[in-house]
């Protein structure tokens, strides 16, 4: 047997007032912000490229790439001919609402309908900070394991949709889709779960159809 | 083209005095603390089981499992017949030196030679907080990609050894070991890199031999 010991109460800074300001900033400009979250290497950038290509005929798209360091992702995204800015969080493991609004201002969103924020690769902190987005989408990649909703419950609770990426490797990693969805349902009753492969494109038709429906709803508000 | 914009200066709390206290607490009891860090699902617990079984004949081992929530890992480790405690970080994405010392006290280390701290699954915050460990070991799993030292440089800078786990899947994920090691070397000149598979045991002989050498050195100090 073993003990469970709560070492520290959660400290959440007052980020909510800033998130309201960021929401107003976006609403005034009729821009929809989508917060994309996942572990390092789960496939955020590759997923984003598929989504951009599905949406860019109908919407003017902007991308904010948030990283502690480097511009690896912004370089890749810039080849998609969409507006892109690299944000450096200076060691912070997540974006907050103030940093997000400053990023939006710096990039300029007057000519942008939909902005994707690719958050820092992390399943903990990004879940705690409302950046002012209309939609939160998280990606769990198959090699991470189907037990992750138990260990990182907040991320799964706050997400509006969950993607299972690298679904083409599920046999190799003994990933049980049914068990995963049950684990998601313990903390989130309604977020749709989409199994996809950003590498080969499987499952993207269904996901991007859902996403477009959500974007349309937001733009009509 | 795109801009790079530094949104926030890094805020590091004064954790160093606490780390010195934790180091003294460990030294007084002749216990070696090893800080194990990785992304969610990189294989920390499976690796730990392999290491425990290689070392437990010679050393009395303790394990501190740090998670935001759940006791999934402590349950698995408790079957290995070693001392184990589950620490809940209360939403924090990392362990700090004070939390670590309180965990050590709660578990009790008078009868323990080597304590493994399985840190919260995260490549950002755990790298920033010295917990007072003698050794920092990080695991990067193949599906995360060989570019991760560029995006999470601090983690690779502070680590004393780097494991590449799930090496049996390197063909599937086009993981280039040589490029990965070059990326590690940009930020860390000397940490050995071990390619392993915690699933099938490949590479563990070499890694645990190195680890035992390090533990022996620490215990002789």
Short mmCIF file of C-alpha atoms in Angstrom, two decimals:
data_model
loop_
_atom_site.label_atom_id
_atom_site.label_comp_id
_atom_site.label_asym_id
_atom_site.label_seq_id
_atom_site.Cartn_x
_atom_site.Cartn_y
_atom_site.Cartn_z
CA UNK A 1 0.00 0.00 0.00
CA UNK A 2 1.02 3.62 -0.41
CA UNK A 3 -0.12 7.02 0.72
CA UNK A 4 -1.46 9.90 -1.34
CA UNK A 5 -0.15 13.24 -0.15
CA UNK A 6 -1.29 16.60 -1.53
CA UNK A 7 1.93 18.60 -1.70
CA UNK A 8 0.63 21.88 -2.95
CA UNK A 9 -2.64 23.64 -3.51
CA UNK A 10 -3.17 24.84 -7.03
CA UNK A 11 -2.13 28.39 -7.69
CA UNK A 12 -4.04 29.96 -10.55
CA UNK A 13 -3.31 33.57 -11.29
CA UNK A 14 -6.14 35.88 -12.03
CA UNK A 15 -6.28 35.35 -15.75
CA UNK A 16 -10.05 35.58 -16.20
CA UNK A 17 -10.36 39.35 -16.54
CA UNK A 18 -7.66 39.24 -19.22
CA UNK A 19 -9.48 36.44 -21.04
CA UNK A 20 -12.66 38.56 -21.15
CA UNK A 21 -10.64 41.43 -22.68
CA UNK A 22 -9.12 39.09 -25.27
CA UNK A 23 -12.59 37.76 -26.13
CA UNK A 24 -13.88 41.29 -26.66
CA UNK A 25 -10.84 42.15 -28.79
CA UNK A 26 -11.61 39.15 -31.00
CA UNK A 27 -15.38 39.75 -31.13
CA UNK A 28 -14.88 43.39 -32.17
CA UNK A 29 -12.88 42.15 -35.15
CA UNK A 30 -15.12 39.16 -35.92
CA UNK A 31 -12.22 36.74 -35.52
CA UNK A 32 -12.56 33.22 -34.11
CA UNK A 33 -9.67 32.03 -31.95
CA UNK A 34 -9.02 28.29 -31.60
CA UNK A 35 -6.65 27.04 -28.90
CA UNK A 36 -4.86 23.84 -29.95
CA UNK A 37 -3.24 21.90 -27.11
CA UNK A 38 -1.26 18.64 -26.81
CA UNK A 39 1.90 17.02 -25.48
CA UNK A 40 5.20 17.62 -27.27
CA UNK A 41 5.30 15.61 -30.47
CA UNK A 42 1.61 14.67 -30.50
CA UNK A 43 1.24 16.15 -33.97
CA UNK A 44 -0.16 19.66 -33.47
CA UNK A 45 1.66 21.20 -36.43
CA UNK A 46 0.94 18.38 -38.88
CA UNK A 47 -2.73 18.43 -37.83
CA UNK A 48 -2.81 22.18 -38.30
CA UNK A 49 -1.49 21.90 -41.84
CA UNK A 50 -4.33 19.48 -42.75
CA UNK A 51 -6.89 21.80 -41.15
CA UNK A 52 -5.49 24.92 -42.84
CA UNK A 53 -5.69 23.25 -46.23
CA UNK A 54 -9.28 22.19 -45.61
CA UNK A 55 -10.38 25.68 -44.51
CA UNK A 56 -8.27 28.21 -46.34
CA UNK A 57 -10.47 28.45 -49.41
CA UNK A 58 -13.35 29.74 -47.30
CA UNK A 59 -11.62 31.55 -44.45
CA UNK A 60 -8.65 33.87 -44.03
CA UNK A 61 -6.45 32.05 -41.57
CA UNK A 62 -3.80 33.16 -39.10
CA UNK A 63 -1.56 30.98 -36.94
CA UNK A 64 0.22 31.85 -33.70
CA UNK A 65 2.93 29.34 -32.86
CA UNK A 66 3.78 29.40 -29.15
CA UNK A 67 7.01 27.78 -28.02
CA UNK A 68 9.53 28.19 -25.27
CA UNK A 69 12.20 28.49 -27.92
CA UNK A 70 12.95 27.99 -31.65
CA UNK A 71 10.85 28.84 -34.71
CA UNK A 72 10.65 25.29 -36.09
CA UNK A 73 6.85 25.25 -36.31
CA UNK A 74 6.39 28.78 -37.66
CA UNK A 75 8.84 27.96 -40.43
CA UNK A 76 6.78 24.93 -41.42
CA UNK A 77 3.47 26.80 -41.23
CA UNK A 78 4.76 29.81 -43.18
CA UNK A 79 5.04 27.55 -46.22
CA UNK A 80 1.23 27.19 -46.20
CA UNK A 81 0.76 30.81 -47.31
CA UNK A 82 -1.19 31.86 -44.24
CA UNK A 83 -0.39 34.63 -41.79
CA UNK A 84 1.87 33.30 -39.05
CA UNK A 85 3.75 34.60 -36.03
CA UNK A 86 6.10 32.78 -33.67
CA UNK A 87 5.52 33.63 -30.00
CA UNK A 88 8.21 32.88 -27.44
CA UNK A 89 6.87 32.32 -23.95
CA UNK A 90 10.24 32.95 -22.28
CA UNK A 91 10.25 29.73 -20.31
CA UNK A 92 6.54 29.71 -19.53
CA UNK A 93 4.87 26.34 -20.12
CA UNK A 94 1.66 27.84 -21.46
CA UNK A 95 0.07 30.90 -23.04
CA UNK A 96 -2.13 33.14 -20.90
CA UNK A 97 -4.86 35.53 -22.07
CA UNK A 98 -2.67 38.64 -21.93
CA UNK A 99 0.17 37.06 -23.90
CA UNK A 100 -2.40 35.83 -26.42
CA UNK A 101 -3.95 39.26 -26.93
CA UNK A 102 -0.53 40.81 -27.40
CA UNK A 103 0.27 38.13 -29.95
CA UNK A 104 -2.98 38.85 -31.82
CA UNK A 105 -2.19 42.57 -31.90
CA UNK A 106 1.36 41.96 -33.07
CA UNK A 107 0.23 39.61 -35.87
CA UNK A 108 -2.75 41.81 -36.80
CA UNK A 109 -6.18 40.18 -37.18
CA UNK A 110 -8.16 42.80 -39.13
CA UNK A 111 -7.78 40.62 -42.24
CA UNK A 112 -8.14 37.25 -40.47
CA UNK A 113 -11.32 35.18 -39.86
CA UNK A 114 -9.87 32.27 -37.92
CA UNK A 115 -6.74 32.22 -35.75
CA UNK A 116 -5.22 28.98 -34.52
CA UNK A 117 -3.06 29.24 -31.43
CA UNK A 118 -0.71 26.28 -31.25
CA UNK A 119 -0.07 26.26 -27.51
CA UNK A 120 3.13 25.05 -25.81
CA UNK A 121 3.44 21.25 -25.84
CA UNK A 122 2.10 20.38 -22.41
CA UNK A 123 -0.97 18.66 -20.91
CA UNK A 124 -0.98 20.57 -17.61
CA UNK A 125 -0.59 24.36 -17.65
CA UNK A 126 -2.34 25.19 -20.95
CA UNK A 127 -5.50 23.56 -19.56
CA UNK A 128 -5.50 25.96 -16.59
CA UNK A 129 -5.28 29.19 -18.53
CA UNK A 130 -8.24 30.49 -20.51
CA UNK A 131 -6.65 32.41 -23.39
CA UNK A 132 -9.98 33.81 -24.60
CA UNK A 133 -10.50 31.24 -27.35
CA UNK A 134 -13.90 30.29 -28.74
CA UNK A 135 -12.84 26.67 -29.03
CA UNK A 136 -10.33 24.45 -27.28
CA UNK A 137 -9.15 21.39 -29.14
CA UNK A 138 -6.74 18.87 -27.72
CA UNK A 139 -4.75 16.13 -29.40
CA UNK A 140 -3.72 12.93 -27.69
CA UNK A 141 -1.41 10.78 -29.76
CA UNK A 142 -1.70 7.00 -29.62
CA UNK A 143 1.85 6.36 -28.28
CA UNK A 144 1.03 8.42 -25.17
CA UNK A 145 -1.42 5.76 -24.02
CA UNK A 146 -5.17 5.46 -23.43
CA UNK A 147 -4.88 6.19 -19.68
CA UNK A 148 -3.99 9.88 -20.07
CA UNK A 149 -7.44 11.32 -19.21
CA UNK A 150 -6.94 9.82 -15.73
CA UNK A 151 -3.60 11.53 -15.23
CA UNK A 152 -4.31 14.87 -16.89
CA UNK A 153 -8.05 15.22 -16.25
CA UNK A 154 -8.31 19.01 -16.50
CA UNK A 155 -7.05 19.07 -20.09
CA UNK A 156 -9.73 16.57 -21.09
CA UNK A 157 -12.39 18.37 -19.05
CA UNK A 158 -11.90 21.78 -20.66
CA UNK A 159 -11.59 20.61 -24.28
CA UNK A 160 -14.42 21.05 -26.80
CA UNK A 161 -13.08 18.25 -28.99
CA UNK A 162 -10.48 15.53 -28.56
CA UNK A 163 -8.42 14.17 -31.45
CA UNK A 164 -6.67 10.82 -31.22
CA UNK A 165 -3.74 11.29 -33.57
CA UNK A 166 -1.42 8.64 -35.07
CA UNK A 167 -4.37 6.25 -35.06
CA UNK A 168 -2.52 4.22 -37.74
CA UNK A 169 -0.18 3.00 -34.95
CA UNK A 170 -2.84 1.78 -32.52
CA UNK A 171 -1.98 -1.90 -32.90
CA UNK A 172 1.71 -1.29 -32.19
CA UNK A 173 0.94 0.54 -28.96
CA UNK A 174 -2.00 -1.59 -27.76
CA UNK A 175 -4.12 1.55 -27.68
CA UNK A 176 -7.72 0.73 -26.77
CA UNK A 177 -10.00 3.34 -28.37
CA UNK A 178 -13.03 2.22 -26.38
CA UNK A 179 -11.20 2.42 -23.05
CA UNK A 180 -9.79 5.81 -24.04
CA UNK A 181 -13.25 7.17 -24.80
CA UNK A 182 -14.55 5.80 -21.50
CA UNK A 183 -11.70 7.59 -19.74
CA UNK A 184 -12.57 10.81 -21.56
CA UNK A 185 -16.25 10.44 -20.61
CA UNK A 186 -15.37 10.31 -16.91
CA UNK A 187 -14.34 13.95 -17.08
CA UNK A 188 -16.12 15.25 -20.19
CA UNK A 189 -19.61 14.18 -21.17
CA UNK A 190 -19.96 15.80 -24.54
CA UNK A 191 -16.70 16.58 -26.39
CA UNK A 192 -16.61 14.60 -29.64
CA UNK A 193 -13.63 12.28 -30.06
CA UNK A 194 -12.12 12.00 -33.55
CA UNK A 195 -9.61 9.30 -34.48
CA UNK A 196 -7.24 10.69 -37.11
CA UNK A 197 -3.87 10.28 -38.71
CA UNK A 198 -2.30 13.62 -39.54
CA UNK A 199 0.35 11.68 -41.43
CA UNK A 200 -1.97 9.98 -43.94
CA UNK A 201 -5.11 12.13 -43.59
CA UNK A 202 -7.45 9.48 -42.18
CA UNK A 203 -10.41 10.89 -40.24
CA UNK A 204 -9.87 14.52 -41.25
CA UNK A 205 -12.98 14.83 -43.36
CA UNK A 206 -15.21 14.19 -40.35
CA UNK A 207 -13.17 16.39 -38.03
CA UNK A 208 -12.92 19.39 -40.35
CA UNK A 209 -16.66 19.16 -41.12
CA UNK A 210 -17.36 19.40 -37.38
CA UNK A 211 -14.83 22.22 -37.00
CA UNK A 212 -16.32 24.24 -39.82
CA UNK A 213 -19.75 23.91 -38.25
CA UNK A 214 -18.35 25.32 -35.01
CA UNK A 215 -16.56 28.19 -36.78
CA UNK A 216 -19.72 29.09 -38.70
CA UNK A 217 -21.70 29.17 -35.46
CA UNK A 218 -19.11 31.46 -33.86
CA UNK A 219 -19.03 33.84 -36.82
CA UNK A 220 -22.83 34.12 -36.76
CA UNK A 221 -22.92 35.08 -33.08
CA UNK B 1 8.26 35.66 -43.43
CA UNK B 2 7.17 35.96 -39.84
CA UNK B 3 8.16 37.78 -36.69
CA UNK B 4 9.46 36.39 -33.41
CA UNK B 5 8.02 38.18 -30.41
CA UNK B 6 9.08 37.54 -26.80
CA UNK B 7 5.77 37.66 -24.93
CA UNK B 8 6.96 37.17 -21.41
CA UNK B 9 10.19 37.10 -19.47
CA UNK B 10 10.80 33.88 -17.62
CA UNK B 11 9.68 33.92 -14.02
CA UNK B 12 11.60 31.50 -11.86
CA UNK B 13 10.75 31.48 -8.19
CA UNK B 14 13.54 31.29 -5.68
CA UNK B 15 13.78 27.55 -5.42
CA UNK B 16 17.53 27.27 -4.98
CA UNK B 17 17.73 27.69 -1.20
CA UNK B 18 15.10 24.95 -0.86
CA UNK B 19 17.09 22.68 -3.19
CA UNK B 20 20.19 23.12 -1.00
CA UNK B 21 18.11 22.11 2.05
CA UNK B 22 16.76 19.05 0.25
CA UNK B 23 20.31 18.08 -0.80
CA UNK B 24 21.49 18.30 2.80
CA UNK B 25 18.49 16.29 4.00
CA UNK B 26 19.42 13.55 1.51
CA UNK B 27 23.16 13.66 2.23
CA UNK B 28 22.57 13.35 6.01
CA UNK B 29 20.70 10.11 5.32
CA UNK B 30 23.06 8.86 2.59
CA UNK B 31 20.24 8.66 0.08
CA UNK B 32 20.68 9.35 -3.65
CA UNK B 33 17.78 11.13 -5.34
CA UNK B 34 17.25 10.70 -9.09
CA UNK B 35 14.86 13.02 -10.93
CA UNK B 36 13.20 11.29 -13.90
CA UNK B 37 11.57 13.62 -16.41
CA UNK B 38 9.69 13.21 -19.71
CA UNK B 39 6.55 14.05 -21.66
CA UNK B 40 3.29 12.30 -20.81
CA UNK B 41 3.35 8.76 -22.14
CA UNK B 42 7.07 8.69 -22.94
CA UNK B 43 7.50 5.59 -20.79
CA UNK B 44 8.76 6.83 -17.42
CA UNK B 45 6.97 4.18 -15.35
CA UNK B 46 7.87 1.24 -17.62
CA UNK B 47 11.50 2.40 -17.66
CA UNK B 48 11.46 2.70 -13.89
CA UNK B 49 10.26 -0.88 -13.50
CA UNK B 50 13.19 -2.12 -15.62
CA UNK B 51 15.63 -0.03 -13.58
CA UNK B 52 14.16 -1.11 -10.22
CA UNK B 53 14.52 -4.75 -11.17
CA UNK B 54 18.13 -4.23 -12.23
CA UNK B 55 19.07 -2.42 -9.02
CA UNK B 56 16.92 -3.79 -6.23
CA UNK B 57 19.21 -6.65 -5.31
CA UNK B 58 21.97 -4.22 -4.37
CA UNK B 59 20.09 -1.13 -3.25
CA UNK B 60 17.03 -0.37 -1.14
CA UNK B 61 14.82 1.61 -3.49
CA UNK B 62 12.08 4.14 -2.97
CA UNK B 63 9.84 5.75 -5.59
CA UNK B 64 7.95 9.03 -5.44
CA UNK B 65 5.29 9.26 -8.14
CA UNK B 66 4.33 12.87 -8.85
CA UNK B 67 1.13 13.54 -10.74
CA UNK B 68 -1.48 16.22 -10.98
CA UNK B 69 -4.07 13.59 -10.23
CA UNK B 70 -4.70 9.83 -9.98
CA UNK B 71 -2.54 7.08 -8.49
CA UNK B 72 -2.18 5.02 -11.67
CA UNK B 73 1.63 4.91 -11.55
CA UNK B 74 2.00 4.32 -7.81
CA UNK B 75 -0.33 1.35 -8.12
CA UNK B 76 1.86 -0.15 -10.84
CA UNK B 77 5.10 0.53 -8.96
CA UNK B 78 3.76 -0.81 -5.65
CA UNK B 79 3.63 -4.28 -7.26
CA UNK B 80 7.44 -4.18 -7.51
CA UNK B 81 7.84 -4.52 -3.73
CA UNK B 82 9.66 -1.24 -3.26
CA UNK B 83 8.70 1.69 -1.07
CA UNK B 84 6.40 4.03 -2.99
CA UNK B 85 4.40 7.18 -2.36
CA UNK B 86 2.05 9.04 -4.69
CA UNK B 87 2.48 12.82 -4.59
CA UNK B 88 -0.24 15.08 -5.90
CA UNK B 89 1.00 18.43 -7.12
CA UNK B 90 -2.43 20.07 -6.91
CA UNK B 91 -2.40 21.35 -10.48
CA UNK B 92 1.28 22.26 -10.55
CA UNK B 93 3.08 21.06 -13.68
CA UNK B 94 6.29 20.15 -11.86
CA UNK B 95 7.81 19.27 -8.49
CA UNK B 96 9.86 21.89 -6.66
CA UNK B 97 12.53 21.33 -4.00
CA UNK B 98 10.24 22.00 -1.04
CA UNK B 99 7.51 19.64 -2.29
CA UNK B 100 10.19 17.03 -2.92
CA UNK B 101 11.64 17.29 0.60
CA UNK B 102 8.17 17.00 2.11
CA UNK B 103 7.55 13.93 -0.05
CA UNK B 104 10.83 12.36 1.13
CA UNK B 105 9.91 13.00 4.77
CA UNK B 106 6.44 11.60 4.32
CA UNK B 107 7.71 8.45 2.61
CA UNK B 108 10.65 8.07 5.02
CA UNK B 109 14.14 7.51 3.61
CA UNK B 110 16.08 6.18 6.61
CA UNK B 111 15.88 2.70 5.08
CA UNK B 112 16.30 3.77 1.44
CA UNK B 113 19.52 4.08 -0.62
CA UNK B 114 18.12 5.34 -3.91
CA UNK B 115 14.94 7.34 -4.47
CA UNK B 116 13.50 7.85 -7.94
CA UNK B 117 11.25 10.86 -8.35
CA UNK B 118 8.99 10.36 -11.36
CA UNK B 119 8.25 13.98 -12.14
CA UNK B 120 5.04 15.29 -13.75
CA UNK B 121 4.87 14.48 -17.49
CA UNK B 122 6.16 17.71 -18.99
CA UNK B 123 9.23 18.96 -20.88
CA UNK B 124 9.07 22.56 -19.67
CA UNK B 125 8.55 23.27 -15.96
CA UNK B 126 10.38 20.27 -14.42
CA UNK B 127 13.54 21.43 -16.22
CA UNK B 128 13.37 24.80 -14.49
CA UNK B 129 13.09 23.55 -10.92
CA UNK B 130 16.07 21.99 -9.16
CA UNK B 131 14.49 19.47 -6.75
CA UNK B 132 17.80 18.69 -5.05
CA UNK B 133 18.48 15.51 -7.00
CA UNK B 134 21.97 14.08 -7.55
CA UNK B 135 21.05 13.05 -11.09
CA UNK B 136 18.57 14.22 -13.68
CA UNK B 137 17.56 11.74 -16.34
CA UNK B 138 15.19 12.53 -19.17
CA UNK B 139 13.35 10.28 -21.56
CA UNK B 140 12.38 11.29 -25.07
CA UNK B 141 10.22 8.74 -26.82
CA UNK B 142 10.64 8.13 -30.55
CA UNK B 143 7.06 9.19 -31.55
CA UNK B 144 7.72 12.68 -30.11
CA UNK B 145 10.24 13.35 -32.88
CA UNK B 146 13.96 14.01 -33.18
CA UNK B 147 13.55 17.82 -33.22
CA UNK B 148 12.54 18.13 -29.57
CA UNK B 149 15.92 19.39 -28.24
CA UNK B 150 15.37 22.48 -30.41
CA UNK B 151 11.94 23.19 -28.93
CA UNK B 152 12.58 22.25 -25.30
CA UNK B 153 16.30 23.10 -24.99
CA UNK B 154 16.43 23.61 -21.22
CA UNK B 155 15.28 20.06 -20.48
CA UNK B 156 18.06 18.68 -22.65
CA UNK B 157 20.60 21.14 -21.21
CA UNK B 158 20.04 20.22 -17.57
CA UNK B 159 19.87 16.42 -18.01
CA UNK B 160 22.77 14.15 -17.00
CA UNK B 161 21.58 11.42 -19.34
CA UNK B 162 19.06 11.18 -22.17
CA UNK B 163 17.14 8.01 -22.97
CA UNK B 164 15.51 7.51 -26.35
CA UNK B 165 12.63 5.19 -25.49
CA UNK B 166 10.44 3.13 -27.87
CA UNK B 167 13.47 2.76 -30.13
CA UNK B 168 11.78 -0.33 -31.63
CA UNK B 169 9.39 2.08 -33.43
CA UNK B 170 12.03 4.32 -35.03
CA UNK B 171 11.31 3.16 -38.59
CA UNK B 172 7.58 3.84 -38.24
CA UNK B 173 8.17 7.40 -37.07
CA UNK B 174 11.16 8.25 -39.30
CA UNK B 175 13.17 9.03 -36.20
CA UNK B 176 16.77 9.88 -37.09
CA UNK B 177 19.02 8.92 -34.14
CA UNK B 178 22.01 10.75 -35.57
CA UNK B 179 20.07 13.98 -36.08
CA UNK B 180 18.58 13.65 -32.60
CA UNK B 181 22.01 13.29 -31.02
CA UNK B 182 23.26 16.30 -33.00
CA UNK B 183 20.30 18.29 -31.68
CA UNK B 184 21.11 17.16 -28.12
CA UNK B 185 24.77 18.17 -28.58
CA UNK B 186 23.79 21.72 -29.49
CA UNK B 187 22.65 22.24 -25.89
CA UNK B 188 24.47 19.51 -23.96
CA UNK B 189 28.02 18.47 -24.72
CA UNK B 190 28.40 15.50 -22.44
CA UNK B 191 25.18 13.73 -21.41
CA UNK B 192 25.26 10.16 -22.68
CA UNK B 193 22.37 9.18 -24.96
CA UNK B 194 20.98 5.64 -24.57
CA UNK B 195 18.58 4.13 -27.09
CA UNK B 196 16.25 1.74 -25.28
CA UNK B 197 12.94 -0.04 -25.45
CA UNK B 198 11.29 -0.23 -22.05
CA UNK B 199 8.75 -2.56 -23.65
CA UNK B 200 11.20 -5.28 -24.74
CA UNK B 201 14.25 -4.41 -22.61
CA UNK B 202 16.66 -3.47 -25.42
CA UNK B 203 19.49 -1.18 -24.34
CA UNK B 204 18.87 -1.47 -20.60
CA UNK B 205 22.03 -3.37 -19.81
CA UNK B 206 24.18 -0.48 -20.95
CA UNK B 207 22.00 2.17 -19.33
CA UNK B 208 21.71 0.50 -15.93
CA UNK B 209 25.48 -0.17 -15.88
CA UNK B 210 26.06 3.55 -16.39
CA UNK B 211 23.42 4.40 -13.79
CA UNK B 212 24.92 2.09 -11.19
CA UNK B 213 28.32 3.70 -11.72
CA UNK B 214 26.76 7.10 -11.04
CA UNK B 215 24.94 5.87 -7.94
CA UNK B 216 28.11 4.30 -6.59
CA UNK B 217 29.99 7.57 -7.08
CA UNK B 218 27.27 9.47 -5.23
CA UNK B 219 27.19 7.05 -2.31
CA UNK B 220 30.98 7.29 -1.93
CA UNK B 221 30.92 11.08 -1.72
#
